[in-house]
C-alpha cells in the first residue's frame, strides 16, 4: 500500500551529513541537481492505495537501482553498502541508524513496478530537459550509432540442443518400453546439423503415427519440446535461455549474440534518444525513430552525423523533407533503389553485406554493369540457399527449387548524387570530425557501467538496464558541464 508520498525526514542529521558527505561528492551533486518526485508521480498508479502493508518509497527503490548502475554492483552489494556508506544513506535520504531493504525487493520492484513502463524515454527526456534548461545543449546536431550488448545467456548450437532433446525423448520412451528401440530410426552419430535435423524429423514422424506411445504424457512432453526445437532451429540456428536475443554481425567474420541499443547524442555528449532492438536489426532503419524521439525531447535538429549505415535512400529522403543535412559517408551498397514497400533487407555496415528479414547475412557480393555508362550498375548479394530452403519466412522470398538466392540494388539515385556533392563541402568535413564522440560514449556505457552484457533476459529488461545506464551517463555529463 502506498497511500501518500513517503519522505524520510532526516533534517536533524543535516549537520552530520554536511561533514561526512562533501559538497563535491557525486551523489550529493545528483541530489541537488534533480528532483526525483517525477518517479513517484509516474509509478503512483502501480501501487494499491487501500490494501496491503506499506510499501517502500518508489523514489528510494529507484535510487537503489541508480546506485547499482553508477557503481556497477549487484543487488546484494548495493544494499549491503548502503548499510555502512554514509554517502549512500544521504542519497537514499536515510537516517544513519535506519535499516536497509531486503535485496530481493529490487527484483520485485523491477518486475512489478517498472513493467510496461517506458522508463527509457522518461529518463532520457528528464535529463535532456535539464540540459536544455541549464543551457548546456547549444548545438543542433545529433550523432547516431548503435552499440551491442551480449546476452546474459551463452547460445547453444542448434546441433547440441537437438542431440540433447532427442536423447531425452528416447530415454522417456525406453523407460516405458525398452523394445521400442527397434521401431526408431538409427541415431545420428555425426556432427552435421542437417543430418541431425533429418533424424529428428524422422523420429517425430514415427512417433506421430503411433499414438499409443506418443500420447503418453511423459513422452508427449518431450516430443513437443523436440518439435519446438526443430522449428526454432530452422529459423535461428542458435538456441538460448534468452528467447529474445538474436545473432548480430560486427563484421563478416565476427558476430555477437544479444541486443543492440541505437543512440542519438548531441555534440555536448548528452544522449537524446535510444531504441533497444534484438541483435540482428540494422542500424539505418532506426534513424527515423531516433530523430522523432530527439525532437519530442526538445531538440532542434538540422544535422545528423553517422556512419555509412545511415546514408540509405529512405533516410536521405526523410532528411530532405525536414531540411536536415546527413553527414554520413555514402556507400553504394546502402542505396535501396526502387525497392517496393515492405522489403526489409538491411545493410550491415560492419560486415559490408545485406541481412535478410530472417537475420541471415549474405555470403558474397557481385557487381554487374559498367562504369561511366548511362545504365546504372547493380550490386547483387547472394545468400546461403540451404538456409533459405528451411527458412520459415521463405514464402514470397525464396522460389522453391532455386539454386541461388540474391538481392540486387541499384547504385545511383538523384538523392545520392546530391549527397555525393555535399560530401565535398567544408561543412561536411568539419561535422564528420564530431562522430568519434559517440564511440567514446559507447565505451563509457560498456566499460564503466556494465552495458557490455545484459543483466537479465528479454528486450524489456534490456530497456530498463539501458534506461538506468543512459540516465547515469547523462547526469554525470550535465554535472561536468554546469
Coordinates of N, CA and C in Angstrom, one line a residue, residues 334-422:
X334 N 24.4 0.9 -49.8 CA 23.3 1.3 -49.0 C 22.0 1.7 -49.8
X335 N 22.3 2.1 -51.1 CA 21.1 2.6 -51.9 C 20.1 1.5 -52.1
X336 N 18.8 1.8 -51.8 CA 17.8 0.8 -51.9 C 17.1 0.9 -53.3
X337 N 17.5 1.8 -54.2 CA 16.9 1.9 -55.5 C 15.4 2.1 -55.4
X338 N 14.7 1.3 -56.3 CA 13.2 1.4 -56.3 C 12.6 0.2 -55.7
X339 N 13.1 -0.2 -54.5 CA 12.5 -1.3 -53.8 C 11.1 -1.1 -53.4
X340 N 10.3 -2.1 -53.4 CA 8.9 -2.0 -53.0 C 8.8 -1.8 -51.5
X341 N 7.7 -1.2 -51.1 CA 7.5 -1.1 -49.6 C 7.3 -2.4 -49.0
X342 N 7.9 -2.6 -47.8 CA 7.8 -3.8 -47.1 C 9.0 -4.7 -47.3
X343 N 10.0 -4.3 -48.2 CA 11.2 -5.0 -48.5 C 12.2 -4.7 -47.3
X344 N 12.4 -5.7 -46.5 CA 13.2 -5.4 -45.2 C 14.5 -6.0 -45.2
X345 N 15.3 -6.0 -46.3 CA 16.7 -6.3 -46.3 C 17.4 -5.1 -45.9
X346 N 18.3 -5.3 -44.9 CA 19.0 -4.1 -44.3 C 20.5 -4.3 -44.5
X347 N 21.2 -3.2 -44.7 CA 22.7 -3.2 -44.9 C 23.4 -3.2 -43.6
X348 N 24.3 -4.1 -43.4 CA 25.1 -4.1 -42.2 C 26.5 -3.6 -42.5
X349 N 26.7 -2.3 -42.0 CA 27.9 -1.6 -42.5 C 29.2 -2.2 -42.0
X350 N 29.1 -2.9 -40.8 CA 30.3 -3.6 -40.2 C 30.8 -4.8 -41.1
X351 N 29.8 -5.6 -41.6 CA 30.1 -6.7 -42.4 C 30.2 -6.3 -43.9
X352 N 29.7 -5.2 -44.3 CA 29.7 -4.8 -45.7 C 28.7 -5.6 -46.5
X353 N 27.7 -6.2 -45.9 CA 26.8 -7.1 -46.6 C 25.4 -6.8 -46.1
X354 N 24.4 -7.3 -46.9 CA 23.0 -7.1 -46.5 C 22.6 -8.3 -45.6
X355 N 21.6 -8.0 -44.8 CA 21.0 -9.0 -43.9 C 19.5 -9.2 -44.3
X356 N 19.1 -10.4 -44.4 CA 17.7 -10.7 -44.9 C 16.7 -10.5 -43.7
X357 N 15.4 -10.5 -43.9 CA 14.5 -10.3 -42.8 C 14.6 -11.3 -41.7
X358 N 15.1 -12.5 -42.0 CA 15.2 -13.6 -41.0 C 16.5 -13.4 -40.2
X359 N 17.4 -12.4 -40.6 CA 18.6 -12.2 -39.8 C 19.8 -12.9 -40.4
X360 N 19.8 -13.5 -41.6 CA 20.9 -14.2 -42.2 C 21.7 -13.2 -43.0
X361 N 23.1 -13.3 -42.9 CA 24.0 -12.4 -43.6 C 24.3 -12.9 -44.9
X362 N 24.4 -12.1 -45.9 CA 24.8 -12.5 -47.3 C 26.2 -13.1 -47.2
X363 N 26.5 -14.0 -48.1 CA 27.8 -14.7 -48.1 C 28.8 -14.1 -49.1
X364 N 28.3 -13.5 -50.2 CA 29.2 -12.9 -51.2 C 28.4 -11.8 -51.9
X365 N 29.3 -10.9 -52.6 CA 28.7 -9.8 -53.4 C 29.3 -9.8 -54.8
X366 N 28.5 -9.5 -55.8 CA 28.9 -9.4 -57.1 C 28.4 -8.1 -57.7
X367 N 29.3 -7.3 -58.4 CA 28.8 -6.1 -59.0 C 28.7 -6.3 -60.5
X368 N 27.5 -5.9 -61.1 CA 27.3 -6.1 -62.5 C 27.1 -4.7 -63.2
X369 N 27.4 -4.7 -64.5 CA 27.3 -3.4 -65.3 C 28.6 -2.8 -65.4
X370 N 28.7 -1.7 -66.2 CA 29.9 -1.0 -66.5 C 29.9 0.4 -65.9
X371 N 31.1 0.9 -65.6 CA 31.2 2.3 -65.1 C 31.1 3.3 -66.2
X372 N 30.7 4.5 -65.9 CA 30.7 5.6 -66.8 C 29.8 5.3 -68.1
X373 N 28.7 4.7 -67.9 CA 27.8 4.5 -68.9 C 26.4 4.9 -68.4
X374 N 25.4 5.2 -69.3 CA 24.1 5.7 -68.8 C 23.4 4.7 -67.9
X375 N 23.6 3.4 -68.1 CA 22.8 2.4 -67.3 C 23.5 2.3 -65.9
X376 N 22.6 2.1 -64.9 CA 23.1 2.0 -63.5 C 23.8 0.7 -63.3
X377 N 24.9 0.7 -62.5 CA 25.5 -0.5 -62.1 C 24.6 -1.1 -61.0
X378 N 24.7 -2.5 -60.8 CA 23.9 -3.2 -59.8 C 24.8 -4.1 -59.0
X379 N 24.6 -4.0 -57.7 CA 25.3 -4.9 -56.8 C 24.3 -6.0 -56.4
X380 N 24.8 -7.3 -56.5 CA 24.0 -8.4 -56.2 C 24.6 -9.1 -54.9
X381 N 23.8 -9.4 -53.9 CA 24.2 -10.0 -52.7 C 23.6 -11.4 -52.6
X382 N 24.4 -12.4 -52.5 CA 24.0 -13.8 -52.5 C 23.9 -14.4 -51.1
X383 N 22.9 -15.2 -50.8 CA 22.7 -15.8 -49.5 C 22.8 -17.3 -49.6
X384 N 23.0 -17.9 -48.4 CA 23.2 -19.3 -48.3 C 21.8 -20.0 -48.6
X385 N 21.7 -20.6 -49.8 CA 20.4 -21.1 -50.2 C 20.0 -22.3 -49.3
X386 N 20.9 -23.0 -48.6 CA 20.5 -24.1 -47.8 C 19.7 -23.6 -46.6
X387 N 20.0 -22.4 -46.1 CA 19.2 -21.7 -45.0 C 17.9 -21.3 -45.6
X388 N 17.9 -20.8 -46.8 CA 16.7 -20.3 -47.4 C 15.6 -21.4 -47.6
X389 N 16.1 -22.6 -47.9 CA 15.2 -23.7 -48.1 C 14.4 -24.1 -46.9
X390 N 14.9 -23.9 -45.7 CA 14.2 -24.2 -44.5 C 13.7 -23.0 -43.7
X391 N 13.9 -21.8 -44.2 CA 13.5 -20.6 -43.5 C 12.0 -20.5 -43.4
X392 N 11.5 -20.2 -42.2 CA 10.0 -20.0 -42.1 C 9.5 -18.8 -42.9
X393 N 10.4 -17.9 -43.3 CA 9.9 -16.7 -44.0 C 10.2 -16.8 -45.5
X394 N 10.4 -18.0 -46.0 CA 10.8 -18.2 -47.4 C 9.7 -17.9 -48.4
X395 N 8.4 -18.0 -47.9 CA 7.3 -17.7 -48.9 C 7.3 -16.3 -49.4
X396 N 7.4 -16.1 -50.7 CA 7.4 -14.8 -51.3 C 8.8 -14.2 -51.3
X397 N 9.8 -15.0 -50.8 CA 11.2 -14.5 -50.8 C 12.1 -15.5 -51.5
X398 N 11.9 -16.8 -51.3 CA 12.7 -17.8 -52.0 C 11.8 -18.7 -52.8
X399 N 12.2 -18.9 -54.1 CA 11.4 -19.7 -55.0 C 11.9 -21.1 -54.9
X400 N 11.0 -22.0 -54.6 CA 11.3 -23.4 -54.4 C 12.0 -24.0 -55.6
X401 N 13.1 -24.7 -55.3 CA 13.9 -25.3 -56.4 C 15.1 -24.4 -56.9
X402 N 15.1 -23.1 -56.5 CA 16.1 -22.2 -57.0 C 17.5 -22.6 -56.4
X403 N 18.5 -22.5 -57.2 CA 19.9 -22.9 -56.7 C 20.6 -21.7 -56.1
X404 N 20.0 -20.5 -56.3 CA 20.6 -19.3 -55.6 C 19.5 -18.4 -55.1
X405 N 19.9 -17.6 -54.1 CA 19.0 -16.5 -53.6 C 19.9 -15.2 -53.6
X406 N 19.5 -14.2 -54.3 CA 20.2 -13.0 -54.3 C 19.3 -11.8 -54.1
X407 N 20.0 -10.7 -53.7 CA 19.3 -9.4 -53.5 C 20.1 -8.4 -54.2
X408 N 19.5 -7.7 -55.2 CA 20.2 -6.7 -56.0 C 19.7 -5.3 -55.8
X409 N 20.7 -4.4 -55.8 CA 20.4 -3.0 -55.6 C 21.0 -2.1 -56.7
X410 N 20.3 -1.1 -57.1 CA 20.9 -0.1 -58.0 C 21.7 0.9 -57.2
X411 N 22.8 1.3 -57.8 CA 23.8 2.2 -57.1 C 23.4 3.7 -57.1
X412 N 23.0 4.2 -58.2 CA 22.8 5.6 -58.4 C 21.4 6.0 -58.1
X413 N 21.2 7.2 -57.6 CA 19.9 7.9 -57.5 C 20.2 9.4 -57.4
X414 N 19.2 10.2 -57.6 CA 19.3 11.7 -57.6 C 19.7 12.1 -56.1
X415 N 19.1 11.4 -55.1 CA 19.4 11.8 -53.8 C 20.9 11.5 -53.4
X416 N 21.4 10.4 -54.0 CA 22.8 10.0 -53.7 C 23.7 11.0 -54.5
X417 N 23.3 11.4 -55.6 CA 24.2 12.4 -56.3 C 24.3 13.7 -55.5
X418 N 23.2 14.1 -54.9 CA 23.2 15.3 -54.1 C 24.1 15.1 -52.9
X419 N 24.0 13.9 -52.3 CA 24.8 13.6 -51.1 C 26.3 13.5 -51.5
X420 N 26.6 13.0 -52.6 CA 28.0 12.9 -53.1 C 28.6 14.3 -53.2
X421 N 27.8 15.3 -53.7 CA 28.2 16.7 -53.8 C 28.4 17.3 -52.4
X422 N 27.5 17.0 -51.5 CA 27.5 17.5 -50.1 C 28.8 17.0 -49.4

